[in-house]
Coordinates of N, CA, C and O in Angstrom, one line a residue:
M1 N 0.8 -0.9 -0.3 CA -0.1 -0.3 -0.2 C 0.7 1.0 0.1 O 0.5 1.7 -0.7
L2 N 1.9 1.4 0.8 CA 2.5 2.4 1.2 C 3.7 2.5 -0.1 O 3.9 3.7 -0.7
K3 N 4.0 1.4 -1.1 CA 4.6 1.7 -2.2 C 3.8 1.7 -3.7 O 3.6 3.4 -4.6
S4 N 2.5 1.7 -3.4 CA 2.0 2.4 -4.7 C 1.8 3.4 -4.5 O 1.4 4.8 -4.8
F5 N 1.2 3.7 -2.8 CA 1.6 5.7 -2.5 C 2.5 6.8 -3.1 O 2.2 7.5 -3.8
K6 N 3.5 5.8 -3.0 CA 4.9 6.6 -3.3 C 4.6 6.7 -5.1 O 5.6 7.6 -5.3
R7 N 4.4 5.6 -5.4 CA 4.5 5.6 -6.9 C 3.4 6.4 -6.9 O 3.9 7.3 -8.6
A8 N 2.6 7.2 -6.5 CA 1.2 8.3 -6.9 C 1.6 9.2 -7.0 O 1.5 10.1 -7.7
I9 N 2.5 9.6 -5.8 CA 3.1 10.9 -5.9 C 4.4 11.3 -6.6 O 4.4 12.0 -7.3
E10 N 4.8 10.2 -7.0 CA 6.3 10.8 -7.8 C 5.6 10.7 -9.2 O 6.0 11.1 -10.0
A11 N 4.5 10.1 -9.7 CA 3.6 10.0 -11.5 C 3.4 11.5 -11.0 O 3.0 12.2 -12.7
L12 N 3.0 12.8 -9.7 CA 2.3 13.5 -10.2 C 3.7 14.4 -10.4 O 2.9 15.7 -10.9
S13 N 5.1 14.2 -10.1 CA 5.6 15.3 -10.5 C 6.8 14.6 -11.5 O 7.2 15.8 -12.4
K14 N 6.6 13.7 -12.1 CA 7.3 14.0 -13.2 C 6.1 12.4 -14.3 O 6.3 11.3 -13.4
P15 N 6.6 12.2 -15.3 CA 5.8 11.0 -16.1 C 6.8 9.2 -15.3 O 7.9 9.6 -15.3
Y16 N 5.9 8.6 -14.8 CA 6.0 7.2 -14.7 C 5.2 6.2 -15.7 O 4.6 6.0 -16.1
T17 N 6.2 5.7 -16.7 CA 6.5 4.3 -17.2 C 7.0 3.2 -16.3 O 8.1 3.7 -16.0
I18 N 6.8 2.1 -16.8 CA 7.7 0.7 -17.1 C 8.7 0.5 -18.0 O 8.2 1.1 -19.2
K19 N 9.7 0.6 -17.9 CA 10.8 0.5 -17.9 C 11.3 -0.5 -19.4 O 10.3 -1.5 -18.9
Y20 N 11.3 -0.2 -20.7 CA 11.1 -0.6 -21.6 C 12.3 -1.6 -21.7 O 13.6 -0.8 -21.7
P21 N 12.8 -2.9 -22.1 CA 11.6 -3.7 -21.8 C 10.4 -4.5 -21.0 O 11.7 -4.5 -20.2
A22 N 9.8 -4.8 -21.0 CA 9.0 -4.9 -19.7 C 9.9 -6.3 -18.9 O 10.2 -7.0 -20.1
G23 N 10.3 -6.1 -17.8 CA 10.4 -7.4 -17.0 C 11.9 -7.0 -16.9 O 12.5 -8.0 -15.8
I24 N 13.0 -5.6 -17.3 CA 14.1 -5.3 -16.6 C 13.6 -5.1 -15.0 O 12.6 -4.1 -14.6
G25 N 14.2 -5.5 -14.5 CA 14.6 -4.7 -13.1 C 13.6 -5.8 -12.1 O 12.9 -7.0 -12.7
V26 N 12.2 -5.0 -11.0 CA 11.4 -5.5 -10.4 C 10.1 -5.4 -11.4 O 9.1 -6.2 -11.1
E27 N 9.8 -4.7 -12.0 CA 8.2 -4.3 -12.0 C 8.3 -4.6 -13.6 O 9.2 -4.7 -14.9
K28 N 7.0 -5.6 -14.1 CA 6.5 -6.3 -15.6 C 5.2 -5.3 -15.5 O 4.8 -5.0 -15.1
Y29 N 4.7 -5.8 -17.4 CA 3.6 -5.3 -17.0 C 2.5 -6.8 -16.0 O 2.8 -7.2 -16.0
S30 N 1.1 -5.6 -16.2 CA 0.4 -6.7 -14.8 C -0.1 -8.2 -15.7 O 0.3 -8.5 -15.3
S31 N -0.4 -7.8 -16.6 CA -0.9 -8.7 -18.0 C -1.4 -8.0 -19.2 O -1.1 -6.3 -19.5
V32 N -1.0 -9.3 -20.1 CA -1.4 -8.9 -21.5 C -3.1 -9.4 -21.7 O -3.2 -10.8 -21.7
P33 N -3.5 -8.4 -22.5 CA -5.2 -9.2 -22.5 C -4.9 -9.8 -22.9 O -4.3 -10.3 -24.4
E34 N -5.8 -10.9 -23.0 CA -6.0 -12.3 -24.3 C -6.5 -11.7 -25.8 O -6.5 -12.4 -26.7
T35 N -7.2 -10.8 -25.7 CA -7.7 -10.2 -27.3 C -6.5 -9.6 -27.6 O -7.5 -9.0 -29.1
L36 N -5.5 -9.2 -27.5 CA -4.5 -8.8 -27.7 C -4.4 -9.0 -29.7 O -4.3 -10.0 -29.7
R37 N -4.1 -8.4 -30.7 CA -3.6 -9.1 -31.7 C -2.3 -9.0 -32.0 O -1.5 -7.8 -32.2
G38 N -1.7 -9.6 -31.6 CA -0.2 -9.9 -32.0 C -0.2 -11.1 -33.1 O -0.4 -10.8 -33.8
V39 N 0.9 -11.5 -33.3 CA 2.1 -12.3 -34.1 C 1.0 -12.9 -35.1 O 0.5 -14.1 -34.2
P40 N 0.8 -13.5 -36.4 CA 0.1 -14.4 -36.6 C 0.5 -15.7 -36.2 O 1.8 -15.3 -36.7
E41 N 0.5 -16.9 -36.7 CA 0.7 -18.1 -36.5 C -0.2 -19.4 -37.0 O -0.8 -19.6 -36.5
F42 N 0.4 -19.8 -37.7 CA -0.1 -21.3 -38.7 C -0.3 -22.1 -37.7 O 0.9 -22.7 -37.1
N43 N -1.7 -23.3 -38.0 CA -1.7 -24.4 -37.4 C -1.6 -25.1 -38.3 O -2.0 -25.4 -39.5
A44 N -0.4 -26.0 -38.4 CA 0.2 -27.0 -39.5 C -0.7 -27.5 -40.4 O -1.3 -28.2 -40.8
D45 N -1.1 -28.9 -38.9 CA -2.4 -29.9 -39.1 C -3.7 -28.9 -39.5 O -4.5 -30.4 -40.4
K46 N -3.7 -27.8 -38.9 CA -4.8 -27.8 -40.0 C -5.1 -26.8 -41.7 O -6.3 -27.2 -42.4
C47 N -4.2 -26.2 -41.2 CA -3.9 -25.1 -42.7 C -4.1 -26.6 -43.9 O -3.6 -27.2 -44.1
I48 N -4.9 -26.3 -45.1 CA -5.2 -26.3 -46.2 C -4.5 -26.1 -47.1 O -4.2 -26.7 -48.4
G49 N -3.9 -24.6 -46.9 CA -3.2 -24.4 -48.4 C -3.8 -23.5 -49.4 O -3.4 -23.2 -50.5
C50 N -5.0 -23.3 -48.7 CA -6.2 -22.7 -50.1 C -6.0 -21.3 -50.5 O -6.2 -20.6 -51.5
S51 N -4.7 -20.6 -49.4 CA -5.0 -18.8 -50.2 C -5.6 -18.3 -49.3 O -5.6 -17.4 -49.9
A52 N -6.9 -18.9 -48.8 CA -8.0 -17.5 -48.5 C -7.0 -16.2 -48.0 O -7.7 -15.2 -48.0
C53 N -7.1 -16.7 -46.7 CA -6.1 -15.8 -46.1 C -4.9 -14.5 -47.1 O -5.3 -13.5 -46.7
V54 N -4.6 -15.0 -47.5 CA -3.9 -14.3 -49.0 C -4.4 -13.5 -49.8 O -4.0 -12.3 -50.3
S55 N -5.6 -14.0 -50.3 CA -6.4 -13.1 -50.5 C -6.8 -11.6 -50.9 O -7.6 -10.8 -50.9
Q56 N -6.9 -11.9 -49.1 CA -8.0 -10.9 -47.6 C -6.4 -10.4 -47.1 O -7.4 -9.2 -46.6
C57 N -6.0 -10.5 -47.1 CA -4.9 -9.4 -46.5 C -4.7 -8.1 -47.3 O -4.1 -8.1 -48.5
S58 N -4.8 -6.7 -46.6 CA -5.1 -5.6 -47.4 C -3.6 -5.1 -47.1 O -3.8 -4.3 -48.1
S59 N -3.1 -5.7 -46.1 CA -1.8 -4.8 -46.1 C -0.7 -5.5 -47.4 O 0.4 -5.1 -47.4
G60 N -0.9 -6.9 -48.2 CA -0.2 -7.2 -48.7 C 1.2 -8.3 -48.0 O 2.6 -8.6 -48.2
A61 N 0.8 -8.3 -46.8 CA 2.3 -9.3 -46.0 C 2.3 -10.5 -46.1 O 2.7 -11.3 -45.7
L62 N 1.3 -11.1 -46.5 CA 0.3 -12.4 -46.4 C 0.8 -12.9 -48.1 O -0.2 -12.0 -49.0
T63 N 1.7 -13.8 -48.7 CA 2.0 -14.2 -50.3 C 2.0 -16.0 -49.6 O 2.2 -16.3 -49.1
Y64 N 1.7 -16.2 -50.8 CA 2.2 -17.5 -51.3 C 3.2 -17.9 -52.4 O 3.0 -16.3 -53.1
M65 N 3.5 -19.1 -52.7 CA 4.7 -18.7 -54.0 C 4.9 -20.6 -53.9 O 4.6 -21.3 -53.2
D66 N 4.2 -21.4 -54.8 CA 4.0 -23.0 -55.7 C 5.0 -22.5 -56.3 O 6.0 -22.3 -57.5
A67 N 5.9 -23.6 -56.2 CA 7.8 -24.5 -56.1 C 7.7 -26.0 -55.6 O 7.7 -26.3 -54.6
E68 N 8.3 -26.6 -56.4 CA 8.8 -27.9 -56.6 C 7.6 -28.7 -55.8 O 7.9 -29.6 -55.0
G69 N 6.5 -28.1 -56.3 CA 5.5 -30.0 -55.2 C 5.4 -29.3 -53.9 O 4.5 -30.1 -53.3
K70 N 5.3 -27.6 -53.6 CA 4.9 -27.5 -52.5 C 4.5 -26.0 -52.5 O 4.8 -25.2 -53.2
R71 N 3.1 -25.4 -51.4 CA 3.3 -24.2 -52.0 C 3.4 -23.7 -50.5 O 3.0 -24.4 -49.1
N72 N 4.4 -22.3 -50.2 CA 4.9 -21.9 -49.1 C 3.7 -20.6 -48.8 O 3.9 -19.5 -49.5
L73 N 3.5 -20.2 -48.0 CA 2.1 -19.9 -47.2 C 3.8 -18.7 -46.3 O 4.2 -19.6 -45.0
N74 N 3.5 -17.4 -46.7 CA 4.8 -16.4 -45.8 C 4.0 -15.5 -45.5 O 3.0 -14.4 -46.4
I75 N 4.1 -14.8 -44.2 CA 3.6 -13.7 -43.3 C 5.0 -13.4 -43.4 O 5.8 -13.6 -42.8
N76 N 5.0 -12.1 -44.0 CA 6.1 -10.5 -43.3 C 5.5 -9.6 -42.1 O 5.2 -8.8 -42.5
L77 N 6.2 -9.6 -41.0 CA 5.5 -9.2 -40.1 C 6.0 -7.6 -40.4 O 5.5 -6.7 -39.4
N78 N 7.0 -7.3 -41.2 CA 7.4 -5.8 -41.3 C 5.8 -5.5 -42.2 O 6.0 -4.1 -41.7
K79 N 5.6 -5.7 -42.6 CA 4.2 -5.2 -43.7 C 2.8 -5.3 -42.8 O 1.9 -5.1 -42.8
C80 N 2.6 -6.6 -41.5 CA 1.4 -7.4 -40.9 C 1.0 -5.9 -40.3 O 1.7 -5.4 -39.5
V81 N -0.3 -5.5 -40.2 CA -0.9 -4.8 -39.7 C -1.6 -5.3 -38.5 O -2.5 -4.8 -37.6
F82 N -1.7 -6.4 -38.4 CA -2.5 -7.4 -37.0 C -4.1 -7.0 -37.3 O -4.4 -6.9 -36.3
C83 N -5.0 -7.0 -38.0 CA -5.8 -6.8 -38.0 C -6.9 -8.1 -38.2 O -7.6 -7.7 -38.3
R84 N -6.1 -8.8 -38.3 CA -7.2 -10.2 -37.4 C -8.0 -10.5 -39.3 O -8.7 -11.6 -38.6
R85 N -7.6 -10.0 -40.2 CA -8.6 -10.1 -41.2 C -8.4 -12.1 -42.0 O -9.3 -12.8 -42.3
C86 N -6.8 -12.0 -41.9 CA -6.5 -14.0 -42.7 C -6.9 -14.6 -41.3 O -7.5 -15.5 -42.2
A87 N -7.5 -14.1 -40.5 CA -7.8 -15.2 -39.1 C -9.3 -15.0 -39.3 O -9.5 -16.8 -39.6
E88 N -10.1 -14.3 -40.1 CA -11.5 -14.5 -39.9 C -11.9 -15.2 -40.9 O -13.2 -15.9 -40.9
V89 N -10.8 -15.2 -42.3 CA -11.5 -15.6 -43.3 C -11.2 -17.7 -43.6 O -11.6 -17.5 -44.8
C90 N -10.1 -17.4 -42.6 CA -9.9 -19.3 -43.0 C -11.0 -20.1 -42.9 O -11.3 -19.7 -41.7
P91 N -10.9 -20.9 -43.4 CA -12.4 -21.9 -43.5 C -11.8 -22.5 -42.5 O -12.7 -23.1 -42.1
E92 N -10.9 -23.1 -42.0 CA -10.7 -24.2 -41.2 C -10.3 -23.6 -39.8 O -9.5 -24.4 -39.3
D93 N -9.8 -22.6 -39.7 CA -9.4 -21.5 -38.4 C -8.1 -22.4 -38.2 O -7.3 -22.1 -37.0
A94 N -7.8 -22.1 -38.8 CA -6.1 -22.7 -39.1 C -5.3 -21.3 -38.5 O -3.5 -21.6 -38.7
L95 N -5.4 -20.2 -39.0 CA -4.6 -19.0 -38.6 C -4.8 -18.0 -37.3 O -5.9 -17.9 -37.6
T96 N -4.9 -18.0 -36.4 CA -4.5 -17.1 -35.4 C -3.7 -16.2 -34.8 O -2.6 -16.4 -35.4
L97 N -4.3 -15.0 -34.4 CA -3.1 -14.3 -33.9 C -2.8 -14.6 -32.7 O -3.9 -14.7 -31.4
T98 N -1.8 -14.4 -32.0 CA -1.3 -14.8 -30.5 C -1.3 -13.4 -29.9 O -1.1 -12.4 -30.2
T99 N -0.5 -13.1 -28.4 CA -0.8 -12.1 -27.8 C 1.0 -11.9 -27.7 O 1.2 -11.1 -27.2
K100 N 1.5 -11.9 -28.6 CA 3.0 -12.3 -29.0 C 3.4 -11.0 -29.3 O 2.5 -10.3 -30.9
F101 N 4.1 -9.6 -28.8 CA 3.4 -8.3 -29.6 C 4.8 -7.6 -29.6 O 5.1 -6.2 -30.5
E102 N 5.8 -7.7 -28.7 CA 7.4 -7.5 -28.9 C 8.4 -9.0 -29.8 O 8.8 -9.8 -29.4
I103 N 8.1 -7.6 -31.6 CA 8.8 -8.6 -32.6 C 10.4 -7.6 -33.0 O 10.1 -8.3 -34.0
A104 N 10.3 -6.5 -32.5 CA 11.4 -6.1 -32.8 C 12.5 -6.8 -32.7 O 13.4 -7.5 -32.5
S105 N 13.4 -6.7 -34.4 CA 14.5 -7.9 -34.6 C 15.1 -7.4 -35.6 O 14.9 -6.3 -36.5
N106 N 16.9 -7.4 -35.4 CA 17.4 -7.0 -36.4 C 18.1 -7.4 -38.0 O 18.3 -7.3 -38.8
N107 N 17.0 -9.1 -37.8 CA 17.3 -9.9 -38.8 C 15.6 -10.1 -39.2 O 14.9 -10.6 -38.7
K108 N 15.8 -10.1 -40.3 CA 14.8 -9.7 -41.7 C 13.8 -11.8 -41.0 O 13.0 -11.7 -41.2
S109 N 15.1 -12.5 -41.2 CA 14.5 -13.4 -41.0 C 13.3 -14.2 -39.9 O 12.5 -15.0 -40.3
E110 N 14.0 -13.2 -39.1 CA 13.1 -13.6 -37.1 C 11.7 -13.1 -37.9 O 10.6 -13.2 -37.0
L111 N 11.5 -12.2 -38.6 CA 10.2 -11.5 -39.1 C 9.3 -11.9 -40.1 O 8.7 -11.3 -40.7
K112 N 9.7 -13.7 -40.1 CA 8.4 -13.4 -41.0 C 8.0 -15.1 -40.3 O 8.3 -16.0 -39.9
V113 N 7.1 -15.2 -40.8 CA 6.5 -17.0 -40.5 C 5.4 -17.8 -41.7 O 5.1 -17.1 -42.2
S114 N 5.9 -18.9 -41.5 CA 5.7 -19.6 -43.0 C 5.3 -21.0 -42.4 O 5.5 -21.4 -41.3
N115 N 4.4 -21.3 -43.5 CA 4.1 -22.6 -43.4 C 3.7 -23.1 -45.1 O 3.7 -23.0 -46.3
T116 N 4.2 -24.9 -45.0 CA 4.2 -25.5 -46.3 C 3.6 -26.5 -46.7 O 3.1 -27.2 -45.8
I117 N 2.3 -26.1 -47.6 CA 1.5 -28.1 -47.5 C 2.1 -28.4 -49.1 O 2.4 -27.5 -50.0
E118 N 1.8 -29.6 -49.1 CA 2.4 -30.6 -50.2 C 1.4 -30.5 -51.5 O 0.2 -30.1 -51.1
L119 N 1.9 -29.8 -52.5 CA 0.8 -30.2 -54.3 C 0.4 -31.2 -54.5 O 1.3 -32.0 -54.5
S120 N -0.9 -31.9 -55.1 CA -1.0 -32.5 -55.8 C -0.8 -32.3 -57.6 O -1.0 -31.5 -57.8
K121 N -0.2 -33.5 -57.8 CA 0.3 -33.8 -59.0 C -1.3 -33.8 -60.0 O -1.9 -35.3 -59.4
C122 N -1.6 -33.4 -60.7 CA -1.9 -33.9 -62.3 C -2.1 -35.2 -62.7 O -0.5 -35.9 -62.4
I123 N -2.7 -36.2 -62.2 CA -2.8 -37.1 -63.1 C -2.6 -38.1 -64.5 O -2.1 -38.9 -65.2
N124 N -2.8 -36.2 -64.9 CA -2.6 -36.4 -66.6 C -1.4 -35.9 -67.1 O -1.2 -36.7 -67.8
C125 N -1.1 -34.7 -67.1 CA 0.0 -34.1 -67.4 C 0.6 -34.1 -66.5 O 2.3 -33.0 -66.6
G126 N 0.9 -34.2 -65.5 CA 2.0 -33.9 -64.5 C 2.3 -32.7 -63.1 O 3.3 -32.5 -62.9
N127 N 1.9 -31.8 -63.9 CA 2.0 -30.4 -63.3 C 0.8 -30.6 -61.8 O 0.2 -31.0 -61.6
Y128 N 2.1 -29.7 -61.3 CA 1.4 -29.4 -59.4 C 0.0 -28.7 -59.7 O 0.0 -27.5 -60.5
F129 N -1.0 -28.5 -59.1 CA -2.2 -27.6 -59.3 C -2.4 -27.1 -57.9 O -3.4 -26.1 -57.9
A130 N -3.0 -28.1 -57.0 CA -3.5 -28.0 -56.0 C -3.4 -28.4 -54.6 O -2.2 -29.6 -54.7
P131 N -3.1 -28.0 -53.4 CA -2.7 -28.4 -52.1 C -3.5 -30.0 -51.9 O -5.0 -29.4 -52.4
E132 N -2.9 -31.0 -51.2 CA -3.2 -32.4 -51.4 C -4.2 -32.3 -50.4 O -6.1 -32.9 -50.7
K133 N -4.3 -32.0 -49.4 CA -5.2 -30.9 -48.0 C -6.2 -29.9 -48.2 O -7.4 -30.8 -47.7
Q134 N -6.3 -29.6 -49.2 CA -7.1 -28.9 -50.1 C -8.7 -29.7 -50.8 O -9.9 -29.6 -50.5
L135 N -7.4 -30.7 -51.4 CA -8.1 -31.3 -52.7 C -9.4 -32.8 -51.5 O -10.3 -32.4 -51.7
N136 N -8.2 -32.9 -50.4 CA -9.2 -34.4 -49.3 C -10.3 -33.2 -48.6 O -11.4 -34.2 -48.2
R137 N -10.6 -32.3 -48.3 CA -11.3 -31.5 -47.6 C -12.3 -31.1 -48.8 O -13.4 -31.1 -47.8
I138 N -12.2 -31.0 -49.8 CA -13.2 -30.7 -50.5 C -14.0 -31.9 -50.8 O -15.5 -31.9 -50.1
T139 N -13.5 -33.1 -50.8 CA -14.3 -34.2 -51.0 C -14.7 -34.5 -49.8 O -15.8 -35.3 -49.7
D140 N -14.3 -34.4 -48.4 CA -15.0 -34.7 -47.2 C -16.4 -33.7 -47.7 O -17.5 -34.4 -47.0
R141 N -16.3 -32.0 -47.2 CA -17.0 -31.6 -47.5 C -18.7 -32.2 -48.4 O -19.6 -32.3 -48.2
L142 N -18.1 -32.5 -49.7 CA -19.2 -33.3 -50.7 C -19.8 -33.5 -50.1 O -21.2 -34.2 -50.6
M143 N -19.1 -34.6 -49.5 CA -19.8 -36.3 -49.6 C -20.2 -36.2 -48.4 O -21.5 -36.5 -47.7
S144 N -20.1 -35.2 -47.2 CA -21.4 -35.0 -46.2 C -22.6 -35.0 -46.6 O -23.3 -34.8 -46.0
G145 N -22.4 -33.5 -47.5 CA -23.6 -32.6 -48.0 C -24.5 -33.6 -48.9 O -25.5 -32.9 -49.0
L146 N -24.1 -34.4 -49.4 CA -25.0 -35.3 -50.3 C -26.2 -36.2 -49.6 O -25.6 -37.0 -48.7
K147 N -27.3 -36.2 -49.9 CA -28.5 -36.7 -49.5 C -28.7 -38.1 -50.5 O -29.3 -39.1 -50.4
E148 N -28.9 -38.0 -51.5 CA -29.5 -38.8 -53.1 C -28.5 -39.8 -52.8 O -27.5 -39.4 -53.2
A149 N -28.9 -41.1 -53.1 CA -28.5 -41.7 -53.6 C -27.5 -41.7 -55.1 O -26.3 -42.9 -55.1
K150 N -28.5 -41.3 -56.0 CA -27.7 -41.4 -57.4 C -26.7 -40.3 -57.6 O -25.1 -40.4 -57.8
A151 N -26.6 -39.2 -56.4 CA -25.9 -38.3 -56.5 C -23.6 -38.9 -55.5 O -23.1 -38.7 -55.9
I152 N -24.6 -39.5 -54.9 CA -23.0 -40.2 -54.0 C -22.6 -41.4 -54.8 O -21.9 -40.8 -54.5
Q153 N -23.9 -42.1 -56.0 CA -22.6 -43.0 -56.4 C -22.2 -42.2 -57.7 O -20.8 -42.7 -57.7
Y154 N -22.7 -40.7 -57.3 CA -21.7 -40.1 -58.7 C -21.0 -39.9 -58.2 O -19.3 -39.7 -58.9
A155 N -21.1 -39.3 -57.0 CA -19.7 -38.4 -56.5 C -18.6 -39.6 -56.0 O -17.1 -39.1 -56.3
Q156 N -18.6 -41.4 -55.5 CA -17.8 -41.7 -55.1 C -17.0 -41.9 -56.4 O -15.5 -42.6 -56.4
E157 N -17.2 -42.5 -57.8 CA -17.6 -42.4 -59.6 C -16.5 -41.2 -59.9 O -15.2 -41.8 -60.0
D158 N -16.7 -40.2 -59.7 CA -16.0 -39.5 -60.2 C -15.3 -38.9 -59.6 O -13.8 -38.3 -60.3
L159 N -15.4 -38.3 -58.1 CA -14.2 -37.6 -57.1 C -12.9 -37.7 -57.3 O -11.9 -37.1 -57.4
P160 N -12.7 -39.3 -57.4 CA -11.3 -39.5 -57.2 C -10.7 -39.5 -58.3 O -9.3 -39.1 -58.7
K161 N -10.8 -39.6 -59.8 CA -10.9 -38.6 -60.9 C -10.7 -37.4 -61.0 O -9.8 -36.6 -61.8
Y162 N -11.9 -36.8 -60.9 CA -11.7 -35.2 -61.3 C -11.2 -34.9 -60.6 O -10.8 -33.3 -61.5
L163 N -11.2 -34.5 -59.2 CA -10.3 -34.2 -58.4 C -8.7 -33.9 -58.1 O -7.8 -33.0 -58.0
H164 N -8.3 -35.0 -59.2 CA -6.9 -35.5 -59.1 C -6.8 -34.7 -60.7 O -5.0 -35.0 -60.9
L165 N -7.0 -34.0 -61.1 CA -7.1 -33.0 -62.8 C -6.4 -31.8 -62.5 O -7.9 -31.4 -61.9
C166 N -5.7 -31.4 -63.5 CA -5.7 -30.0 -63.3 C -6.9 -29.4 -64.0 O -7.3 -30.6 -64.8
P167 N -7.4 -27.8 -63.4 CA -8.4 -27.5 -64.5 C -8.2 -27.8 -66.0 O -9.3 -28.0 -66.5
N168 N -7.5 -27.7 -66.5 CA -7.2 -28.0 -67.8 C -7.3 -29.1 -68.4 O -8.3 -29.6 -69.9
C169 N -6.5 -29.9 -68.0 CA -7.1 -31.6 -67.7 C -8.4 -32.3 -68.0 O -9.2 -32.8 -68.5
R170 N -9.0 -31.0 -66.8 CA -10.8 -31.9 -67.0 C -11.7 -30.8 -67.6 O -12.3 -31.8 -68.0
K171 N -11.4 -30.1 -68.2 CA -11.7 -29.4 -69.7 C -11.7 -30.4 -71.0 O -12.6 -30.7 -71.8
I172 N -10.7 -31.5 -70.9 CA -10.3 -31.6 -72.1 C -10.6 -33.0 -71.8 O -11.2 -34.0 -72.8
L173 N -10.6 -34.2 -70.9 CA -10.7 -35.0 -70.6 C -12.3 -35.5 -69.8 O -12.7 -36.2 -69.9
S174 N -12.7 -34.4 -69.7 CA -14.4 -34.9 -68.8 C -15.3 -35.7 -69.7 O -16.4 -36.2 -68.7
F175 N -15.5 -35.6 -71.2 CA -16.2 -36.6 -72.0 C -15.9 -37.4 -72.1 O -16.7 -38.9 -71.6
K176 N -13.7 -37.7 -72.4 CA -13.8 -39.3 -72.8 C -14.0 -40.1 -71.4 O -13.9 -41.2 -71.2
L177 N -13.5 -39.1 -70.5 CA -13.8 -39.7 -68.6 C -14.9 -39.9 -68.1 O -15.2 -40.4 -66.6
N178 N -15.8 -40.0 -68.6 CA -17.1 -39.6 -68.0 C -17.7 -38.9 -67.1 O -17.9 -39.4 -65.6
I179 N -16.9 -37.8 -66.3 CA -17.3 -37.0 -65.5 C -17.8 -35.7 -65.5 O -17.3 -34.8 -64.7
H180 N -17.8 -35.7 -66.7 CA -18.4 -34.2 -67.6 C -19.9 -34.1 -66.1 O -20.6 -34.8 -65.6
T181 N -20.0 -33.2 -65.6 CA -20.7 -32.4 -64.4 C -22.3 -32.4 -64.7 O -23.2 -32.7 -64.4
R182 N -22.6 -32.4 -65.9 CA -23.6 -32.5 -66.3 C -24.5 -34.0 -67.2 O -25.2 -34.0 -67.4
K183 N -23.7 -34.7 -66.9 CA -23.6 -36.5 -67.3 C -25.1 -36.8 -66.7 O -26.0 -37.4 -67.1
H184 N -25.6 -36.4 -65.4 CA -26.5 -36.9 -64.8 C -27.7 -36.3 -66.3 O -29.1 -37.2 -66.6
V185 N -28.0 -35.1 -66.2 CA -29.5 -34.8 -67.4 C -28.4 -35.5 -68.7 O -29.5 -35.6 -68.9
L186 N -27.9 -35.9 -68.9 CA -27.3 -36.4 -70.5 C -27.8 -38.0 -70.9 O -28.3 -37.8 -71.7
Y187 N -27.6 -39.0 -69.3 CA -27.5 -39.9 -69.2 C -28.6 -40.4 -68.9 O -29.3 -41.7 -69.2
D188 N -29.5 -39.8 -67.7 CA -30.4 -40.1 -67.4 C -31.4 -39.7 -67.9 O -31.7 -38.5 -68.1
T189 N -32.4 -40.7 -68.0 CA -33.9 -40.3 -68.1 C -35.3 -40.4 -67.3 O -36.3 -40.0 -67.7
S190 N -34.4 -41.0 -66.1 CA -35.4 -41.0 -64.8 C -36.4 -39.7 -63.8 O -35.1 -38.5 -64.1

């Protein structure tokens, strides 16, 4: 009580702040709010590599690059404004903002957050075209939403072929492989 009163008197005569960085000496921050928007963090198990976060990043801090069968998602903390838009749009809740906010560094590589996802290879042309995890998630969502027996049958027959073709090969081979999206209209008379 006496210590608090002494601090109050000192604050009247001169500015009183905790010395930075917090934790030097005896005085520390009392707490960091749970809702603080700090450094973004990927959950590698949940992230499917869809890059929805990249498309919504207004500051351009989030980028992705496909190379050598992998998609690299990167967050440049020098550009990040910690708006949390990336976390809001992530369909898998794989991106969160931590309460870590002290990120000053002389080393640029420390100011990057990255995640790497395996890409799927087209079974026809061999080009990499989409994250494997994303294709698996699409299959799960489609199958869970189907109720009619015929729709389930078509999906079980076509999805393994269709989802592992790049968009260009899908167009070219849709009738040849009998995976055209309107085949139920063309072949079913009932």
